[in-house]
Short mmCIF file of C-alpha atoms and ligand atoms in Angstrom, two decimals:
data_model
loop_
_atom_site.label_atom_id
_atom_site.label_comp_id
_atom_site.label_asym_id
_atom_site.label_seq_id
_atom_site.Cartn_x
_atom_site.Cartn_y
_atom_site.Cartn_z
CA MET A 1 0.00 0.00 0.00
CA ASN A 2 0.99 3.58 -0.63
CA LEU A 3 0.13 5.97 2.17
CA LEU A 4 0.12 9.72 2.38
CA VAL A 5 0.46 11.69 5.61
CA VAL A 6 -0.30 15.42 5.58
CA GLY A 7 1.86 17.44 7.98
CA GLY A 8 5.47 17.81 8.96
CA GLY A 9 6.01 17.81 12.73
CA GLY A 10 6.76 15.43 15.57
CA ARG A 11 3.18 14.17 15.66
CA GLU A 12 3.32 13.24 11.98
CA HIS A 13 6.67 11.50 12.51
CA ALA A 14 5.13 9.40 15.32
CA ILE A 15 2.16 8.51 13.08
CA ILE A 16 4.50 7.57 10.19
CA LYS A 17 6.77 5.41 12.35
CA LYS A 18 3.75 3.53 13.67
CA LEU A 19 2.16 3.09 10.22
CA LYS A 20 5.47 1.65 8.95
CA GLU A 21 5.13 -1.28 11.36
CA ASN A 22 2.46 -2.73 9.02
CA PRO A 23 4.23 -5.04 6.50
CA GLN A 24 1.67 -4.17 3.79
CA VAL A 25 2.93 -0.59 3.73
CA GLU A 26 5.26 0.01 0.81
CA THR A 27 5.73 3.78 0.55
CA ILE A 28 4.66 6.61 2.84
CA TYR A 29 4.62 10.12 1.37
CA ALA A 30 4.86 13.00 3.84
CA LEU A 31 3.50 16.37 2.63
CA PRO A 32 5.61 18.33 3.45
CA GLY A 33 7.45 16.14 6.02
CA ASN A 34 10.78 17.43 7.38
CA GLY A 35 14.49 16.61 7.51
CA GLY A 36 14.25 13.80 10.06
CA ILE A 37 11.00 12.34 8.69
CA ALA A 38 12.89 11.78 5.42
CA ALA A 39 14.52 8.73 7.04
CA ASP A 40 11.09 7.09 7.31
CA ALA A 41 9.06 8.53 4.42
CA VAL A 42 9.32 10.17 1.04
CA CYS A 43 9.04 13.88 1.90
CA VAL A 44 7.59 16.42 -0.54
CA PRO A 45 8.72 19.79 0.85
CA GLU A 46 7.13 21.72 -2.07
CA ILE A 47 3.62 20.80 -0.93
CA GLY A 48 2.55 22.43 2.31
CA ALA A 49 -0.11 21.08 4.67
CA LYS A 50 -2.53 23.81 3.58
CA ASP A 51 -2.10 23.28 -0.20
CA ILE A 52 -5.32 21.27 -0.41
CA GLU A 53 -5.62 21.02 -4.20
CA LYS A 54 -1.96 20.05 -4.59
CA ILE A 55 -2.39 17.36 -1.93
CA VAL A 56 -5.43 15.94 -3.75
CA ASP A 57 -3.59 15.99 -7.11
CA PHE A 58 -0.60 14.30 -5.53
CA ALA A 59 -2.79 11.54 -4.05
CA LYS A 60 -4.40 10.89 -7.43
CA THR A 61 -1.17 10.81 -9.41
CA HIS A 62 0.78 8.67 -6.90
CA ALA A 63 -1.75 5.85 -6.47
CA VAL A 64 -2.26 6.66 -2.81
CA ASP A 65 -4.39 3.95 -1.15
CA PHE A 66 -4.96 5.69 2.16
CA ALA A 67 -4.30 9.21 3.50
CA VAL A 68 -3.97 10.56 7.02
CA VAL A 69 -4.60 14.28 7.51
CA ALA A 70 -2.98 15.16 10.83
CA PRO A 71 -2.89 18.96 11.43
CA ASP A 72 -5.87 21.18 12.27
CA ASP A 73 -5.55 23.69 9.38
CA PRO A 74 -6.03 21.26 6.44
CA LEU A 75 -8.83 19.51 8.32
CA ALA A 76 -10.65 22.84 8.86
CA LEU A 77 -10.03 23.66 5.18
CA GLY A 78 -11.81 20.48 4.04
CA CYS A 79 -8.81 18.37 2.99
CA VAL A 80 -10.61 15.13 3.96
CA ASP A 81 -13.78 16.18 2.08
CA ARG A 82 -11.73 16.88 -1.05
CA LEU A 83 -9.76 13.63 -0.80
CA HIS A 84 -13.01 11.70 -0.42
CA GLU A 85 -14.48 13.44 -3.47
CA ALA A 86 -11.37 12.28 -5.38
CA GLY A 87 -12.00 8.70 -4.20
CA VAL A 88 -9.08 8.53 -1.74
CA PRO A 89 -9.93 6.76 1.54
CA CYS A 90 -8.60 8.72 4.50
CA PHE A 91 -8.43 9.23 8.23
CA GLY A 92 -9.66 12.53 9.63
CA PRO A 93 -12.87 14.51 10.12
CA SER A 94 -14.79 16.51 7.53
CA ALA A 95 -14.51 20.31 7.64
CA LYS A 96 -17.97 20.43 9.21
CA ALA A 97 -16.89 18.07 12.00
CA ALA A 98 -13.52 19.87 12.40
CA ARG A 99 -15.47 22.93 13.60
CA ILE A 100 -15.39 21.24 17.02
CA GLU A 101 -11.83 22.65 17.17
CA ALA A 102 -11.87 25.35 14.51
CA SER A 103 -14.68 27.29 16.20
CA LYS A 104 -14.70 27.58 19.96
CA VAL A 105 -18.15 29.18 19.72
CA PHE A 106 -19.45 26.08 17.88
CA ALA A 107 -17.85 23.79 20.51
CA LYS A 108 -19.16 25.74 23.49
CA ASN A 109 -22.70 26.00 22.09
CA LEU A 110 -22.63 22.26 21.33
CA MET A 111 -21.68 21.48 24.92
CA LYS A 112 -24.36 23.79 26.29
CA ARG A 113 -27.07 22.37 24.03
CA TYR A 114 -26.26 18.75 24.88
CA GLY A 115 -25.46 19.17 28.61
CA ILE A 116 -21.75 18.28 28.30
CA PRO A 117 -19.85 19.64 31.34
CA THR A 118 -17.67 22.67 30.54
CA ALA A 119 -16.81 26.09 31.97
CA ARG A 120 -19.68 28.65 32.03
CA TYR A 121 -19.22 31.18 29.23
CA GLU A 122 -20.47 34.10 27.15
CA VAL A 123 -19.86 34.78 23.44
CA PHE A 124 -19.18 38.27 22.05
CA ASP A 125 -18.81 39.60 18.51
CA ASP A 126 -18.68 43.24 19.65
CA PRO A 127 -15.66 44.41 21.67
CA ALA A 128 -17.71 47.12 23.40
CA LYS A 129 -20.15 44.52 24.74
CA ALA A 130 -17.30 42.26 25.80
CA LEU A 131 -15.66 45.13 27.70
CA ALA A 132 -18.95 46.12 29.34
CA TYR A 133 -19.46 42.52 30.49
CA LEU A 134 -15.94 42.31 31.89
CA ARG A 135 -16.34 45.62 33.74
CA GLU A 136 -19.72 44.79 35.24
CA THR A 137 -19.83 41.11 35.97
CA ALA A 138 -16.53 39.38 35.65
CA SER A 139 -14.47 37.98 38.49
CA PHE A 140 -10.78 37.24 37.99
CA PRO A 141 -8.85 35.34 36.79
CA ILE A 142 -11.04 34.84 33.75
CA VAL A 143 -10.39 33.13 30.40
CA VAL A 144 -10.61 34.92 27.02
CA LYS A 145 -10.47 32.74 23.91
CA ALA A 146 -10.36 33.70 20.24
CA ASP A 147 -13.05 31.76 18.36
CA GLY A 148 -10.87 30.36 15.58
CA LEU A 149 -7.55 28.57 15.13
CA ALA A 150 -4.59 30.53 16.53
CA LEU A 151 -1.62 28.14 16.56
CA GLY A 152 -2.50 27.19 20.13
CA LYS A 153 -1.97 30.78 21.29
CA GLY A 154 -5.55 32.08 21.25
CA VAL A 155 -6.25 31.56 24.98
CA LEU A 156 -5.48 34.37 27.41
CA ILE A 157 -6.01 34.26 31.20
CA PRO A 158 -6.22 37.86 32.48
CA GLN A 159 -5.66 38.24 36.22
CA ASN A 160 -7.43 41.59 36.49
CA LEU A 161 -9.64 44.05 34.58
CA ALA A 162 -6.73 45.88 32.94
CA GLU A 163 -5.31 42.64 31.53
CA ALA A 164 -8.81 41.59 30.41
CA GLU A 165 -9.30 44.86 28.55
CA ALA A 166 -5.91 44.39 26.89
CA ALA A 167 -6.87 40.83 25.88
CA VAL A 168 -10.11 41.95 24.22
CA LYS A 169 -8.28 44.76 22.42
CA SER A 170 -5.50 42.45 21.21
CA ILE A 171 -7.85 39.74 19.90
CA MET A 172 -10.87 41.76 18.63
CA GLU A 173 -9.41 45.14 17.64
CA ASP A 174 -5.74 44.58 16.86
CA LYS A 175 -6.67 41.18 15.32
CA THR A 176 -3.53 39.51 16.67
CA PHE A 177 -4.99 36.19 15.43
CA GLY A 178 -6.62 37.64 12.30
CA ASP A 179 -10.23 36.67 11.61
CA SER A 180 -9.99 34.00 14.33
CA GLY A 181 -10.68 36.90 16.69
CA ASN A 182 -13.93 38.13 15.09
CA GLU A 183 -15.74 36.46 17.99
CA ILE A 184 -14.48 35.60 21.45
CA VAL A 185 -15.55 33.27 24.23
CA VAL A 186 -15.19 34.63 27.77
CA GLU A 187 -15.32 31.80 30.26
CA GLU A 188 -15.04 30.84 33.90
CA PHE A 189 -11.56 29.96 35.16
CA LEU A 190 -11.46 26.31 36.25
CA THR A 191 -8.88 24.56 38.41
CA GLY A 192 -7.63 21.00 38.70
CA PRO A 193 -5.32 18.53 36.97
CA GLU A 194 -5.46 18.56 33.18
CA VAL A 195 -5.76 15.35 31.19
CA SER A 196 -5.52 14.84 27.43
CA VAL A 197 -7.62 11.96 26.10
CA LEU A 198 -7.22 11.18 22.42
CA ALA A 199 -9.88 8.85 21.06
CA PHE A 200 -10.42 6.93 17.84
CA THR A 201 -13.99 7.32 16.65
CA ASP A 202 -15.89 6.38 13.51
CA GLY A 203 -18.86 8.51 14.53
CA LYS A 204 -20.66 5.52 16.06
CA SER A 205 -18.13 3.86 18.40
CA ILE A 206 -15.39 5.49 20.42
CA VAL A 207 -12.13 3.95 21.62
CA PRO A 208 -10.23 6.22 24.02
CA MET A 209 -6.45 5.86 23.81
CA VAL A 210 -4.13 5.76 26.79
CA SER A 211 -4.51 9.09 28.65
CA SER A 212 -1.68 11.61 28.72
CA MET A 213 -0.48 14.86 30.29
CA ASP A 214 0.95 17.80 28.37
CA HIS A 215 3.28 20.48 29.77
CA LYS A 216 2.25 23.64 27.92
CA ARG A 217 4.27 26.35 29.64
CA ALA A 218 7.77 27.11 28.46
CA GLY A 219 9.49 27.09 31.86
CA ASP A 220 10.15 24.68 34.70
CA GLY A 221 7.45 24.70 37.40
CA ASP A 222 4.80 25.62 34.77
CA THR A 223 6.06 29.17 34.42
CA GLY A 224 6.51 31.38 31.37
CA LEU A 225 4.61 31.56 28.10
CA ASN A 226 2.30 28.95 26.63
CA THR A 227 3.89 26.78 23.97
CA GLY A 228 2.68 24.03 21.67
CA GLY A 229 3.75 21.61 24.45
CA MET A 230 7.21 21.04 25.98
CA GLY A 231 6.74 17.39 26.95
CA THR A 232 4.23 14.70 27.74
CA VAL A 233 3.78 11.57 29.80
CA ALA A 234 1.34 8.67 29.42
CA PRO A 235 -0.69 7.34 31.07
CA ASN A 236 -1.87 10.28 33.18
CA PRO A 237 -2.04 9.04 36.80
CA CYS A 238 -4.82 11.50 37.68
CA TYR A 239 -7.12 9.80 35.16
CA THR A 240 -8.36 6.89 37.27
CA PRO A 241 -10.63 4.11 35.94
CA SER A 242 -13.62 5.65 37.73
CA ILE A 243 -12.95 9.09 36.19
CA ALA A 244 -12.53 7.39 32.80
CA ALA A 245 -15.95 5.74 33.20
CA GLU A 246 -17.51 9.08 34.20
CA CYS A 247 -15.95 10.79 31.15
CA MET A 248 -17.25 8.07 28.83
CA GLU A 249 -20.81 8.49 30.15
CA LYS A 250 -20.96 12.29 30.55
CA ILE A 251 -18.56 13.58 27.90
CA PHE A 252 -17.36 11.14 25.21
CA LEU A 253 -20.62 9.40 24.22
CA PRO A 254 -22.74 12.60 24.48
CA THR A 255 -20.20 14.44 22.26
CA LEU A 256 -20.35 11.67 19.65
CA SER A 257 -24.12 11.65 19.59
CA ALA A 258 -24.30 15.48 19.57
CA MET A 259 -22.13 15.58 16.45
CA ARG A 260 -24.33 12.98 14.77
CA VAL A 261 -27.51 14.89 15.61
CA GLU A 262 -25.93 18.11 14.29
CA GLY A 263 -25.37 16.36 10.95
CA CYS A 264 -21.58 16.22 11.23
CA PRO A 265 -20.60 12.84 12.68
CA PHE A 266 -16.96 12.94 13.80
CA LYS A 267 -14.61 10.41 12.20
CA GLY A 268 -10.92 10.43 13.08
CA CYS A 269 -9.05 11.24 16.28
CA LEU A 270 -11.07 13.36 18.68
CA TYR A 271 -8.97 14.98 21.41
CA PHE A 272 -10.65 15.81 24.69
CA GLY A 273 -8.74 18.42 26.72
CA LEU A 274 -10.18 17.82 30.20
CA MET A 275 -9.83 19.44 33.58
CA LEU A 276 -10.58 17.33 36.66
CA THR A 277 -12.32 20.05 38.70
CA PRO A 278 -13.72 19.69 42.22
CA ASP A 279 -17.15 19.44 40.48
CA GLY A 280 -16.05 16.60 38.21
CA PRO A 281 -14.36 16.38 34.80
CA LYS A 282 -15.06 19.28 32.41
CA VAL A 283 -14.09 19.91 28.81
CA ILE A 284 -11.51 22.69 28.39
CA GLU A 285 -11.22 22.19 24.65
CA TYR A 286 -11.79 19.75 21.85
CA ASN A 287 -9.21 19.20 19.12
CA CYS A 288 -10.15 17.54 15.84
CA ARG A 289 -6.83 15.72 15.57
CA PHE A 290 -4.01 13.93 17.39
CA GLY A 291 -2.24 16.12 19.97
CA ASP A 292 1.36 17.20 19.59
CA PRO A 293 3.36 16.05 21.63
CA GLU A 294 0.72 13.71 23.10
CA THR A 295 0.95 11.43 20.07
CA GLN A 296 4.65 10.92 20.75
CA VAL A 297 3.79 9.12 24.03
CA VAL A 298 0.43 7.57 23.16
CA LEU A 299 1.23 5.79 19.87
CA PRO A 300 4.34 4.04 21.21
CA LEU A 301 2.00 2.30 23.66
CA LEU A 302 -0.44 1.13 20.96
CA LYS A 303 -0.19 -2.63 20.42
CA THR A 304 -2.78 -3.03 17.66
CA ASP A 305 -1.69 -2.09 14.13
CA LEU A 306 -2.40 1.62 13.60
CA LEU A 307 -3.34 1.30 9.91
CA THR A 308 -5.91 -1.36 10.81
CA VAL A 309 -7.46 0.97 13.37
CA MET A 310 -7.47 3.92 10.95
CA ARG A 311 -9.10 1.89 8.20
CA ALA A 312 -11.75 0.66 10.65
CA VAL A 313 -12.50 4.31 11.45
CA GLU A 314 -12.82 5.13 7.75
CA ASN A 315 -14.98 2.05 7.08
CA GLU A 316 -17.07 2.67 10.22
CA THR A 317 -16.27 -0.77 11.61
CA LEU A 318 -14.37 0.38 14.72
CA GLY A 319 -16.96 -1.34 16.94
CA ASP A 320 -15.80 -4.73 15.60
CA LEU A 321 -12.14 -4.14 16.48
CA GLN A 322 -10.36 -4.92 19.75
CA VAL A 323 -7.77 -2.16 20.23
CA GLU A 324 -4.96 -3.22 22.59
CA TRP A 325 -2.29 -1.27 24.51
CA HIS A 326 1.06 -2.09 26.03
CA SER A 327 1.32 -1.80 29.79
CA GLY A 328 3.92 0.55 31.26
CA ALA A 329 4.47 4.20 30.52
CA ALA A 330 5.99 6.63 28.04
CA ALA A 331 7.58 10.07 28.37
CA CYS A 332 8.53 12.66 25.76
CA VAL A 333 10.90 15.59 26.33
CA ILE A 334 10.88 18.35 23.69
CA LEU A 335 14.17 19.90 22.64
CA ALA A 336 13.42 23.41 21.48
CA SER A 337 15.39 26.28 19.96
CA GLY A 338 16.50 28.78 22.63
CA GLY A 339 13.99 31.66 22.72
CA TYR A 340 10.95 29.56 21.74
CA PRO A 341 8.00 30.35 21.91
CA GLY A 342 9.36 33.85 21.21
CA SER A 343 11.91 34.49 18.46
CA TYR A 344 14.77 32.05 17.98
CA GLU A 345 17.60 31.28 15.56
CA THR A 346 17.54 28.38 13.15
CA GLY A 347 20.09 26.58 10.96
CA LYS A 348 21.98 25.03 13.90
CA GLU A 349 23.57 21.66 13.18
CA ILE A 350 22.06 18.76 15.14
CA THR A 351 24.23 15.94 16.54
CA LEU A 352 22.33 12.74 17.06
CA PRO A 353 23.98 9.69 18.65
CA GLN A 354 23.45 6.53 16.57
CA ASP A 355 23.45 4.14 19.54
CA LEU A 356 20.34 5.19 21.46
CA PRO A 357 18.62 2.33 23.33
CA ALA A 358 15.77 0.48 21.60
CA ASN A 359 13.13 1.92 23.94
CA VAL A 360 14.04 5.48 22.90
CA THR A 361 12.70 7.13 19.74
CA VAL A 362 13.59 10.60 18.49
CA TYR A 363 10.70 12.24 16.66
CA HIS A 364 11.71 15.11 14.38
CA ALA A 365 9.52 18.22 14.59
CA GLY A 366 11.51 21.14 13.16
CA ASP A 367 14.59 20.31 11.14
CA LYS A 368 15.75 20.20 7.53
CA PRO A 369 18.64 18.79 5.53
CA ALA A 370 21.62 21.02 4.73
CA ASN A 371 24.87 19.78 3.14
CA GLY A 372 24.20 16.20 4.16
CA LYS A 373 23.51 17.20 7.79
CA LEU A 374 20.36 18.02 9.73
CA VAL A 375 19.90 21.60 10.93
CA THR A 376 17.21 23.18 13.11
CA SER A 377 14.35 24.90 11.27
CA GLY A 378 11.65 25.45 13.90
CA GLY A 379 10.86 26.24 17.54
CA ARG A 380 10.20 22.71 18.63
CA VAL A 381 13.03 20.72 17.02
CA LEU A 382 12.95 17.17 18.41
CA GLY A 383 10.77 15.07 20.72
CA VAL A 384 12.77 12.47 22.65
CA SER A 385 10.39 9.67 23.71
CA ALA A 386 11.06 6.62 25.83
CA THR A 387 8.88 3.78 26.98
CA GLY A 388 9.43 1.87 30.22
CA ASP A 389 7.82 -0.41 32.77
CA THR A 390 7.24 2.60 34.98
CA LEU A 391 6.99 6.36 34.44
CA GLN A 392 10.27 6.80 36.41
CA ALA A 393 12.08 4.46 34.00
CA ALA A 394 10.62 6.14 30.91
CA LEU A 395 11.57 9.62 32.19
CA ARG A 396 15.09 8.50 33.11
CA ASP A 397 15.72 7.11 29.63
CA ALA A 398 14.13 10.04 27.79
CA TYR A 399 16.24 12.54 29.75
CA ALA A 400 19.44 10.46 29.37
CA ALA A 401 18.96 10.46 25.58
CA ALA A 402 17.97 14.17 25.53
CA GLU A 403 21.30 15.01 27.24
CA ARG A 404 23.24 13.28 24.48
CA ILE A 405 21.59 15.17 21.61
CA GLY A 406 23.15 18.52 20.79
CA PHE A 407 22.53 21.71 18.91
CA GLU A 408 23.48 25.29 19.70
CA GLY A 409 20.85 26.92 21.93
CA LYS A 410 19.11 23.64 22.82
CA TYR A 411 16.39 24.34 25.39
CA LEU A 412 14.36 21.83 27.40
CA ARG A 413 12.26 21.69 30.53
CA HIS A 414 13.79 19.63 33.32
CA ASP A 415 10.60 18.76 35.17
CA ILE A 416 8.53 16.87 32.62
CA GLY A 417 6.52 14.23 34.50
CA GLN A 418 7.23 15.58 38.00
CA ARG A 419 3.60 16.44 38.66
CA ALA A 420 2.58 12.99 37.43
CA LEU A 421 5.15 11.35 39.73
CA ARG A 422 3.79 13.37 42.67
CA ALA A 423 0.26 12.26 41.78
CA LEU A 424 1.43 8.63 41.61
CA GLU A 425 2.86 9.03 45.10
CA GLY A 426 -0.50 10.37 46.29
CA GLY A 427 0.86 13.91 46.71
CA THR A 428 -0.95 17.17 46.07
CA TRP A 429 -1.36 18.54 42.58
P1 AMP B 501 -6.24 25.64 24.90
O1 AMP B 501 -5.46 26.40 23.86
O2 AMP B 501 -7.73 25.71 24.75
O3 AMP B 501 -5.67 24.27 25.14
O4 AMP B 501 -5.95 26.38 26.28
C1 AMP B 501 -4.65 26.52 26.73
C2 AMP B 501 -4.58 26.32 28.17
O5 AMP B 501 -5.32 27.33 28.86
C3 AMP B 501 -5.22 25.02 28.67
O6 AMP B 501 -4.39 23.92 28.55
C4 AMP B 501 -5.52 25.36 30.11
O7 AMP B 501 -4.34 25.19 30.90
C5 AMP B 501 -5.84 26.84 30.06
N1 AMP B 501 -7.30 27.01 30.07
C6 AMP B 501 -8.15 27.04 29.01
N2 AMP B 501 -9.41 27.21 29.41
C7 AMP B 501 -9.38 27.32 30.76
C8 AMP B 501 -10.36 27.48 31.80
N3 AMP B 501 -11.65 27.64 31.51
N4 AMP B 501 -9.95 27.52 33.09
C9 AMP B 501 -8.63 27.40 33.39
N5 AMP B 501 -7.65 27.22 32.47
C10 AMP B 501 -8.02 27.18 31.18
N1 LIG B 502 -0.49 19.51 22.88
C1 LIG B 502 -1.68 20.22 22.70
C2 LIG B 502 -2.27 20.13 21.37
O1 LIG B 502 -1.88 19.33 20.52
O2 LIG B 502 -3.20 20.89 21.09
#
């Protein structure tokens, strides 16, 4: 089989490595892919993840048997719809279903209409009304979210009225996130451990994957700016079997059926960003895709063949499949360019040891080839993942490998998994 994967980051590398385990797979094309992915797939750097028509043409002319659309932008732009029209089977939601991530207003209204637990909220399309609301009724901290996609940066948490006014101005008037800020959601600030649950769904059945925990802030101790994610661990020890059962009943199944009733059944990977509040689990956000870097700890623990699962999703036969997981744990430490998520330099040569242990995998997120070497080309450069019998073992091996990989300005957090370890020991969050 010839496969095509749209995207070019660490998440796509993890998907490609897992798909390659299937002996039926002959060639995997990555559009655009990246320098490190080129060791596992045929990369096509000329075709970007948002070049929908070029992607469809490529699939038709290269006898692609199955496509995986991984990032949010092409999903929201209807890449899966267009591939289906061209007769290419694929994994991922339609543009209509992708609104669950691409429009926070759609997602919040869906949750309200179908009684799915989430933070209380108001929607505004007029900055004057938003400001009046904040001045009259709001208590702080409060959460201000741009409606549309914003590279994971569209959520602001003002601590006081002045910061809230600045947030509204930045999103709605200065249009920091472009048209994504035409509407905003202002919502209640929730507290509690956060859990990421990625789930396979064919619109009828849902199979949650191993839970995970992201580390979104740039600095140790959860300080500094929000990033795309500086590291992950799986499973998430806060996500107990009884909480999982509660989420299935109150969140996962109701979301699936809500999307069906709304005429946009969700097929693909649905990501539930949950907060375990004192009032029970609540949805912080939905994503219409695999998380990055959650995928880099979740897929290494998948025992069942990934292509088989993805085809069952496409064929709507997921309910007939037994999806199995390895026991143990996984950890991923992101190596970023110094300065990320602010400005940073690129073009730094990467030194990768060739003798890393078998339980360690380096996923390439932001690099490119130059003179036969790999050089940095993005903020998040590499994800160093390790599996182990315990979370301690996985973290030890991921950090040991991360130490041995070099490039000028390499930046990493040193406390990935520490909160999870405290939770495992029964400590406070
Ligand atoms: P998002 O981009 O939606 O994942 O939001 C980024 C981060 O903002 C989340 O991971 C949470 O840590 C935080 N966040 C979002 N919504 C809320 C909320 N209602 N209460 C507290 N924190 C929130
Ligand atoms: N790691 C968070 C996300 O993929 O949205």
